[in-house]
Amino acid sequence: MTQLFVPFLILVAVLFFIILANAIRVVREYERLVVFTLGRLEGEKGPGLVLLWPIVQRAIKVDLRTITLDVPAQDIITRDNVSVKVNAVVFYRVISAKDAVVQVQNYLFATSQIAQTTLRSILGQQELDELLSEREKLNQALQQVIDRQTEPWGVKVSTVEVKNVDLPQDMQRAIARQARPSASAARR
């Protein structure tokens, strides 16, 4: 009897330590765990040491640091029918890990898509002159619209900056020709 009991105790002890090792999670200061117990949302946990019941509980880790999103160049037709390529950068962070996991399937991808469509929408309503001269006002308008749309997902957009406005080559040549006579007149 004791010959069977000792291996059984060893097996139980090994299983206990394996379960304990899988149950312990260390969450960094800038992360949160969104915990689900049998599929039901339990809430956010962390930072520090977090114990989870293996098989019964699942956790999704969410980074709370500011994320820099480079919005790829978007083809935009301005209100005065000029075709330009515009790219931007968006700075945002998760303020509610629970909402970022539960309210949207992939908050990173969704924020990127909202930023691209908003960039085309807002800048497409402007004339070329406004696009080039009133960047600060446009940056604020973009930030407010994107932030309003991502707020239900627990995402806070802090800054949007239009990085570059690329004009077509023929438009650049026309602007250069127009600038030459005024530059020569200023030298006289």
mmCIF file of C-alpha atoms in Angstrom:
data_model
loop_
_atom_site.group_PDB
_atom_site.id
_atom_site.type_symbol
_atom_site.label_atom_id
_atom_site.label_comp_id
_atom_site.label_asym_id
_atom_site.label_seq_id
_atom_site.Cartn_x
_atom_site.Cartn_y
_atom_site.Cartn_z
ATOM 1 C CA MET A 1 0.000 0.000 0.000
ATOM 2 C CA THR A 2 2.730 2.463 0.891
ATOM 3 C CA GLN A 3 4.545 1.591 -2.316
ATOM 4 C CA LEU A 4 1.614 2.996 -4.319
ATOM 5 C CA PHE A 5 0.978 5.907 -1.967
ATOM 6 C CA VAL A 6 4.445 7.533 -2.327
ATOM 7 C CA PRO A 7 4.385 7.750 -6.181
ATOM 8 C CA PHE A 8 0.816 9.020 -5.961
ATOM 9 C CA LEU A 9 1.889 11.822 -3.584
ATOM 10 C CA ILE A 10 4.790 12.710 -5.861
ATOM 11 C CA LEU A 11 2.447 12.851 -8.853
ATOM 12 C CA VAL A 12 -0.023 15.059 -6.944
ATOM 13 C CA ALA A 13 2.798 17.365 -5.804
ATOM 14 C CA VAL A 14 4.157 17.704 -9.355
ATOM 15 C CA LEU A 15 0.672 18.449 -10.727
ATOM 16 C CA PHE A 16 0.115 20.998 -7.952
ATOM 17 C CA PHE A 17 3.344 22.834 -8.831
ATOM 18 C CA ILE A 18 2.531 22.770 -12.556
ATOM 19 C CA ILE A 19 -0.911 24.241 -11.889
ATOM 20 C CA LEU A 20 0.555 26.838 -9.524
ATOM 21 C CA ALA A 21 3.199 27.826 -12.097
ATOM 22 C CA ASN A 22 0.473 28.330 -14.722
ATOM 23 C CA ALA A 23 -1.714 30.271 -12.285
ATOM 24 C CA ILE A 24 0.828 32.944 -11.366
ATOM 25 C CA ARG A 25 1.134 35.973 -13.653
ATOM 26 C CA VAL A 26 3.306 39.027 -13.140
ATOM 27 C CA VAL A 27 1.722 42.158 -14.619
ATOM 28 C CA ARG A 28 3.983 45.154 -15.243
ATOM 29 C CA GLU A 29 3.055 48.668 -14.147
ATOM 30 C CA TYR A 30 2.075 49.676 -17.694
ATOM 31 C CA GLU A 31 -0.073 46.593 -18.372
ATOM 32 C CA ARG A 32 -3.442 45.273 -17.241
ATOM 33 C CA LEU A 33 -4.994 41.838 -17.491
ATOM 34 C CA VAL A 34 -8.618 41.599 -18.554
ATOM 35 C CA VAL A 35 -9.799 38.423 -16.824
ATOM 36 C CA PHE A 36 -12.636 36.151 -17.950
ATOM 37 C CA THR A 37 -13.969 33.386 -15.677
ATOM 38 C CA LEU A 38 -15.739 30.692 -17.668
ATOM 39 C CA GLY A 39 -16.285 33.257 -20.446
ATOM 40 C CA ARG A 40 -17.759 35.931 -18.181
ATOM 41 C CA LEU A 41 -15.897 39.211 -17.734
ATOM 42 C CA GLU A 42 -14.489 39.475 -14.230
ATOM 43 C CA GLY A 43 -12.614 42.754 -14.680
ATOM 44 C CA GLU A 44 -9.137 44.245 -14.865
ATOM 45 C CA LYS A 45 -6.264 43.035 -12.716
ATOM 46 C CA GLY A 46 -2.769 44.312 -12.150
ATOM 47 C CA PRO A 47 -0.146 45.570 -11.797
ATOM 48 C CA GLY A 48 1.781 43.103 -9.664
ATOM 49 C CA LEU A 49 1.243 39.444 -8.912
ATOM 50 C CA VAL A 50 -2.029 37.987 -10.197
ATOM 51 C CA LEU A 51 -3.343 34.479 -9.568
ATOM 52 C CA LEU A 52 -5.570 32.859 -12.182
ATOM 53 C CA TRP A 53 -7.282 29.493 -12.012
ATOM 54 C CA PRO A 54 -5.991 27.450 -14.961
ATOM 55 C CA ILE A 55 -8.688 26.208 -17.358
ATOM 56 C CA VAL A 56 -11.369 28.207 -15.508
ATOM 57 C CA GLN A 57 -9.924 31.682 -16.060
ATOM 58 C CA ARG A 58 -8.429 33.298 -19.163
ATOM 59 C CA ALA A 59 -6.641 36.636 -19.330
ATOM 60 C CA ILE A 60 -5.868 39.083 -22.127
ATOM 61 C CA LYS A 61 -2.940 41.440 -21.579
ATOM 62 C CA VAL A 62 -3.394 45.087 -22.628
ATOM 63 C CA ASP A 63 -0.585 47.653 -22.843
ATOM 64 C CA LEU A 64 -1.504 51.073 -21.390
ATOM 65 C CA ARG A 65 1.450 53.007 -22.829
ATOM 66 C CA THR A 66 1.032 55.605 -25.574
ATOM 67 C CA ILE A 67 0.938 54.025 -29.021
ATOM 68 C CA THR A 68 2.273 55.829 -32.084
ATOM 69 C CA LEU A 69 0.236 55.037 -35.177
ATOM 70 C CA ASP A 70 1.658 56.034 -38.541
ATOM 71 C CA VAL A 71 -1.298 56.631 -40.842
ATOM 72 C CA PRO A 72 -0.185 55.636 -44.360
ATOM 73 C CA ALA A 73 -0.448 58.127 -47.212
ATOM 74 C CA GLN A 74 -4.073 58.656 -48.229
ATOM 75 C CA ASP A 75 -5.169 59.895 -51.638
ATOM 76 C CA ILE A 76 -7.411 62.882 -51.033
ATOM 77 C CA ILE A 77 -9.285 65.104 -53.442
ATOM 78 C CA THR A 78 -9.690 68.531 -51.880
ATOM 79 C CA ARG A 79 -12.823 70.635 -52.162
ATOM 80 C CA ASP A 80 -11.223 72.568 -55.046
ATOM 81 C CA ASN A 81 -10.564 69.258 -56.920
ATOM 82 C CA VAL A 82 -6.815 68.940 -56.322
ATOM 83 C CA SER A 83 -5.526 65.408 -55.783
ATOM 84 C CA VAL A 84 -2.955 65.160 -52.963
ATOM 85 C CA LYS A 85 -1.383 62.448 -50.842
ATOM 86 C CA VAL A 86 -1.480 63.104 -47.109
ATOM 87 C CA ASN A 87 -0.054 61.068 -44.252
ATOM 88 C CA ALA A 88 -0.294 61.645 -40.522
ATOM 89 C CA VAL A 89 0.681 60.293 -37.132
ATOM 90 C CA VAL A 90 -1.763 59.554 -34.292
ATOM 91 C CA PHE A 91 -0.798 59.229 -30.627
ATOM 92 C CA TYR A 92 -3.250 57.329 -28.436
ATOM 93 C CA ARG A 93 -3.425 55.094 -25.395
ATOM 94 C CA VAL A 94 -5.825 52.708 -23.751
ATOM 95 C CA ILE A 95 -7.538 54.204 -20.708
ATOM 96 C CA SER A 96 -9.904 51.268 -20.100
ATOM 97 C CA ALA A 97 -8.425 47.847 -20.840
ATOM 98 C CA LYS A 98 -11.789 46.209 -20.196
ATOM 99 C CA ASP A 99 -13.528 48.290 -22.880
ATOM 100 C CA ALA A 100 -10.629 47.863 -25.328
ATOM 101 C CA VAL A 101 -11.083 44.083 -25.144
ATOM 102 C CA VAL A 102 -14.868 43.804 -24.848
ATOM 103 C CA GLN A 103 -16.208 46.678 -26.991
ATOM 104 C CA VAL A 104 -14.155 46.097 -30.166
ATOM 105 C CA GLN A 105 -12.507 43.017 -31.640
ATOM 106 C CA ASN A 106 -9.094 44.617 -32.263
ATOM 107 C CA TYR A 107 -8.710 48.163 -30.948
ATOM 108 C CA LEU A 108 -5.332 48.652 -32.683
ATOM 109 C CA PHE A 109 -6.696 47.841 -36.143
ATOM 110 C CA ALA A 110 -9.986 49.657 -35.542
ATOM 111 C CA THR A 111 -8.206 52.850 -34.446
ATOM 112 C CA SER A 112 -6.006 52.678 -37.538
ATOM 113 C CA GLN A 113 -9.035 52.349 -39.813
ATOM 114 C CA ILE A 114 -10.897 55.203 -38.088
ATOM 115 C CA ALA A 115 -7.797 57.406 -38.427
ATOM 116 C CA GLN A 116 -7.481 56.693 -42.167
ATOM 117 C CA THR A 117 -11.129 57.316 -42.988
ATOM 118 C CA THR A 118 -11.311 60.435 -40.811
ATOM 119 C CA LEU A 119 -8.178 61.810 -42.456
ATOM 120 C CA ARG A 120 -9.764 61.393 -45.903
ATOM 121 C CA SER A 121 -13.110 62.756 -44.754
ATOM 122 C CA ILE A 122 -11.964 65.879 -42.885
ATOM 123 C CA LEU A 123 -9.179 66.873 -45.263
ATOM 124 C CA GLY A 124 -11.340 66.200 -48.325
ATOM 125 C CA GLN A 125 -13.680 68.972 -47.151
ATOM 126 C CA GLN A 126 -10.867 71.542 -47.220
ATOM 127 C CA GLU A 127 -9.418 73.577 -50.073
ATOM 128 C CA LEU A 128 -5.729 73.128 -50.910
ATOM 129 C CA ASP A 129 -4.811 76.518 -49.446
ATOM 130 C CA GLU A 130 -6.480 75.631 -46.101
ATOM 131 C CA LEU A 131 -4.794 72.234 -46.122
ATOM 132 C CA LEU A 132 -1.376 73.840 -46.454
ATOM 133 C CA SER A 133 -1.836 76.883 -44.222
ATOM 134 C CA GLU A 134 -4.152 75.800 -41.375
ATOM 135 C CA ARG A 135 -2.577 72.565 -40.195
ATOM 136 C CA GLU A 136 -2.975 73.267 -36.484
ATOM 137 C CA LYS A 137 -6.737 73.761 -36.825
ATOM 138 C CA LEU A 138 -7.025 70.617 -38.970
ATOM 139 C CA ASN A 139 -4.920 68.601 -36.504
ATOM 140 C CA GLN A 140 -7.278 69.560 -33.679
ATOM 141 C CA ALA A 141 -10.357 68.727 -35.743
ATOM 142 C CA LEU A 142 -8.901 65.328 -36.650
ATOM 143 C CA GLN A 143 -8.007 64.607 -33.012
ATOM 144 C CA GLN A 144 -11.485 65.493 -31.758
ATOM 145 C CA VAL A 145 -13.303 63.385 -34.362
ATOM 146 C CA ILE A 146 -11.068 60.321 -33.942
ATOM 147 C CA ASP A 147 -11.184 60.601 -30.135
ATOM 148 C CA ARG A 148 -14.976 60.844 -30.139
ATOM 149 C CA GLN A 149 -15.241 57.664 -32.218
ATOM 150 C CA THR A 150 -12.715 55.630 -30.200
ATOM 151 C CA GLU A 151 -13.912 56.737 -26.750
ATOM 152 C CA PRO A 152 -16.448 53.865 -26.377
ATOM 153 C CA TRP A 153 -13.550 51.432 -26.891
ATOM 154 C CA GLY A 154 -11.589 52.852 -23.951
ATOM 155 C CA VAL A 155 -9.065 54.523 -26.284
ATOM 156 C CA LYS A 156 -7.983 58.159 -25.775
ATOM 157 C CA VAL A 157 -6.467 59.973 -28.766
ATOM 158 C CA SER A 158 -4.143 62.662 -27.447
ATOM 159 C CA THR A 159 -2.584 64.081 -30.638
ATOM 160 C CA VAL A 160 -2.977 63.905 -34.400
ATOM 161 C CA GLU A 161 -0.376 65.548 -36.637
ATOM 162 C CA VAL A 162 -0.542 65.818 -40.417
ATOM 163 C CA LYS A 163 3.026 64.964 -41.402
ATOM 164 C CA ASN A 164 3.228 65.496 -45.116
ATOM 165 C CA VAL A 165 1.131 66.845 -47.979
ATOM 166 C CA ASP A 166 2.431 65.657 -51.369
ATOM 167 C CA LEU A 167 1.282 67.690 -54.347
ATOM 168 C CA PRO A 168 1.312 66.258 -57.881
ATOM 169 C CA GLN A 169 4.367 67.253 -59.983
ATOM 170 C CA ASP A 170 2.360 69.429 -62.392
ATOM 171 C CA MET A 171 0.844 71.315 -59.427
ATOM 172 C CA GLN A 172 4.326 71.892 -57.962
ATOM 173 C CA ARG A 173 5.563 73.268 -61.305
ATOM 174 C CA ALA A 174 2.537 75.571 -61.595
ATOM 175 C CA ILE A 175 3.107 76.939 -58.081
ATOM 176 C CA ALA A 176 6.821 77.448 -58.846
ATOM 177 C CA ARG A 177 6.003 79.333 -62.082
ATOM 178 C CA GLN A 178 3.515 81.506 -60.224
ATOM 179 C CA ALA A 179 6.076 82.270 -57.499
ATOM 180 C CA ARG A 180 8.852 83.345 -59.979
ATOM 181 C CA PRO A 181 7.289 86.618 -61.214
ATOM 182 C CA SER A 182 6.466 87.722 -57.675
ATOM 183 C CA ALA A 183 10.010 86.887 -56.513
ATOM 184 C CA SER A 184 11.592 88.874 -59.382
ATOM 185 C CA ALA A 185 9.233 91.799 -58.701
ATOM 186 C CA ALA A 186 10.273 91.809 -55.054
ATOM 187 C CA ARG A 187 13.975 92.108 -56.049
ATOM 188 C CA ARG A 188 13.367 95.280 -58.106
#
